[in-house]
Amino acid sequence: MGGVVRVIKRTVNNITGKTSRDRARAAAAEAQRQADAQAKAQAEAAAKARAEAEAKAKQEAAIKAQQSVQVVDAPGDPNNPADVVYSGQGGDMGGKKKRKKKGGTILTGSKGVIGDAPTEKATLLGG
C-alpha cells in the first residue's frame, strides 16, 4: 500500500511541479521577504522619526534664538510716514534718472552727405 501512495504523490507533484521540499523552500523564502520588508519599514520609520526630531530641535533653537535677540528701537517714531526712506531716494541713489543725449542726424541724399552735415563721430578722447 505504501508503494501506491508514493506513486500517487509523485504523480501529483510532477503535475503541479512542486514537491514538499519546494513548498517548504517557497514558504521560507516568503517568510524571509516578509521579515525583510518589515525590517525596511521599521528602518524607514526610525529615519523619519529622527528627521522629525531634528526638525523640531532646529525649530525650537530658532525660536529660542529669536527670543534672546534684543530689540533696539530706531530713533524717531517707526509709524511716522515722513521717516520712511524708499528705494531710489536719498543717499547714493541720486534721485531722478539722467536723460540720454541725442546725437545730430546726418542728412544724406542719393549723392551722399547733403551740405555741411556733421560726418565725424565723437570719440571718448574728445574728437
JSON list of C-alpha atoms in Angstrom, two decimals, residues 58-115:
[
{"chain": "A", "resi": 58, "resn": "LYS", "atom": "CA", "xyz": [16.05, 73.22, 14.95]},
{"chain": "A", "resi": 59, "resn": "GLN", "atom": "CA", "xyz": [12.71, 74.97, 15.19]},
{"chain": "A", "resi": 60, "resn": "GLU", "atom": "CA", "xyz": [12.96, 75.22, 18.98]},
{"chain": "A", "resi": 61, "resn": "ALA", "atom": "CA", "xyz": [16.53, 76.53, 18.71]},
{"chain": "A", "resi": 62, "resn": "ALA", "atom": "CA", "xyz": [15.40, 79.16, 16.21]},
{"chain": "A", "resi": 63, "resn": "ILE", "atom": "CA", "xyz": [12.56, 80.24, 18.50]},
{"chain": "A", "resi": 64, "resn": "LYS", "atom": "CA", "xyz": [14.94, 80.49, 21.47]},
{"chain": "A", "resi": 65, "resn": "ALA", "atom": "CA", "xyz": [17.45, 82.47, 19.39]},
{"chain": "A", "resi": 66, "resn": "GLN", "atom": "CA", "xyz": [14.72, 84.80, 18.23]},
{"chain": "A", "resi": 67, "resn": "GLN", "atom": "CA", "xyz": [13.53, 85.33, 21.80]},
{"chain": "A", "resi": 68, "resn": "SER", "atom": "CA", "xyz": [17.03, 86.07, 23.01]},
{"chain": "A", "resi": 69, "resn": "VAL", "atom": "CA", "xyz": [17.64, 88.84, 20.45]},
{"chain": "A", "resi": 70, "resn": "GLN", "atom": "CA", "xyz": [17.43, 92.31, 21.97]},
{"chain": "A", "resi": 71, "resn": "VAL", "atom": "CA", "xyz": [15.26, 94.71, 20.03]},
{"chain": "A", "resi": 72, "resn": "VAL", "atom": "CA", "xyz": [16.81, 98.14, 19.53]},
{"chain": "A", "resi": 73, "resn": "ASP", "atom": "CA", "xyz": [14.41, 100.90, 18.59]},
{"chain": "A", "resi": 74, "resn": "ALA", "atom": "CA", "xyz": [15.48, 103.19, 15.79]},
{"chain": "A", "resi": 75, "resn": "PRO", "atom": "CA", "xyz": [15.44, 106.91, 16.52]},
{"chain": "A", "resi": 76, "resn": "GLY", "atom": "CA", "xyz": [12.13, 108.53, 15.79]},
{"chain": "A", "resi": 77, "resn": "ASP", "atom": "CA", "xyz": [8.68, 107.07, 15.52]},
{"chain": "A", "resi": 78, "resn": "PRO", "atom": "CA", "xyz": [8.61, 103.94, 13.30]},
{"chain": "A", "resi": 79, "resn": "ASN", "atom": "CA", "xyz": [4.99, 104.60, 12.38]},
{"chain": "A", "resi": 80, "resn": "ASN", "atom": "CA", "xyz": [5.72, 108.10, 11.03]},
{"chain": "A", "resi": 81, "resn": "PRO", "atom": "CA", "xyz": [5.46, 108.03, 7.21]},
{"chain": "A", "resi": 82, "resn": "ALA", "atom": "CA", "xyz": [7.79, 111.02, 6.94]},
{"chain": "A", "resi": 83, "resn": "ASP", "atom": "CA", "xyz": [10.69, 108.94, 8.35]},
{"chain": "A", "resi": 84, "resn": "VAL", "atom": "CA", "xyz": [10.33, 106.19, 5.74]},
{"chain": "A", "resi": 85, "resn": "VAL", "atom": "CA", "xyz": [13.08, 106.10, 3.10]},
{"chain": "A", "resi": 86, "resn": "TYR", "atom": "CA", "xyz": [12.07, 104.42, -0.12]},
{"chain": "A", "resi": 87, "resn": "SER", "atom": "CA", "xyz": [14.50, 102.91, -2.59]},
{"chain": "A", "resi": 88, "resn": "GLY", "atom": "CA", "xyz": [15.84, 105.44, -5.04]},
{"chain": "A", "resi": 89, "resn": "GLN", "atom": "CA", "xyz": [15.62, 108.30, -2.56]},
{"chain": "A", "resi": 90, "resn": "GLY", "atom": "CA", "xyz": [18.49, 109.98, -0.78]},
{"chain": "A", "resi": 91, "resn": "GLY", "atom": "CA", "xyz": [21.91, 108.54, -0.11]},
{"chain": "A", "resi": 92, "resn": "ASP", "atom": "CA", "xyz": [23.94, 107.43, -3.09]},
{"chain": "A", "resi": 93, "resn": "MET", "atom": "CA", "xyz": [20.92, 106.65, -5.23]},
{"chain": "A", "resi": 94, "resn": "GLY", "atom": "CA", "xyz": [20.85, 110.03, -6.99]},
{"chain": "A", "resi": 95, "resn": "GLY", "atom": "CA", "xyz": [17.10, 110.54, -7.35]},
{"chain": "A", "resi": 96, "resn": "LYS", "atom": "CA", "xyz": [15.99, 111.15, -10.97]},
{"chain": "A", "resi": 97, "resn": "LYS", "atom": "CA", "xyz": [17.46, 109.29, -13.92]},
{"chain": "A", "resi": 98, "resn": "LYS", "atom": "CA", "xyz": [19.67, 111.23, -16.30]},
{"chain": "A", "resi": 99, "resn": "ARG", "atom": "CA", "xyz": [18.35, 111.65, -19.82]},
{"chain": "A", "resi": 100, "resn": "LYS", "atom": "CA", "xyz": [20.37, 110.32, -22.69]},
{"chain": "A", "resi": 101, "resn": "LYS", "atom": "CA", "xyz": [21.60, 112.99, -25.11]},
{"chain": "A", "resi": 102, "resn": "LYS", "atom": "CA", "xyz": [20.56, 112.57, -28.71]},
{"chain": "A", "resi": 103, "resn": "GLY", "atom": "CA", "xyz": [23.19, 112.91, -31.43]},
{"chain": "A", "resi": 104, "resn": "GLY", "atom": "CA", "xyz": [22.66, 115.04, -34.53]},
{"chain": "A", "resi": 105, "resn": "THR", "atom": "CA", "xyz": [21.08, 113.46, -37.57]},
{"chain": "A", "resi": 106, "resn": "ILE", "atom": "CA", "xyz": [23.31, 113.12, -40.63]},
{"chain": "A", "resi": 107, "resn": "LEU", "atom": "CA", "xyz": [21.42, 114.27, -43.71]},
{"chain": "A", "resi": 108, "resn": "THR", "atom": "CA", "xyz": [22.04, 112.11, -46.75]},
{"chain": "A", "resi": 109, "resn": "GLY", "atom": "CA", "xyz": [20.73, 112.02, -50.26]},
{"chain": "A", "resi": 110, "resn": "SER", "atom": "CA", "xyz": [21.28, 110.00, -53.44]},
{"chain": "A", "resi": 111, "resn": "LYS", "atom": "CA", "xyz": [24.73, 111.61, -53.98]},
{"chain": "A", "resi": 112, "resn": "GLY", "atom": "CA", "xyz": [25.87, 111.18, -50.35]},
{"chain": "A", "resi": 113, "resn": "VAL", "atom": "CA", "xyz": [26.05, 113.66, -47.48]},
{"chain": "A", "resi": 114, "resn": "ILE", "atom": "CA", "xyz": [23.99, 116.83, -48.05]},
{"chain": "A", "resi": 115, "resn": "GLY", "atom": "CA", "xyz": [25.52, 120.19, -47.21]}
]
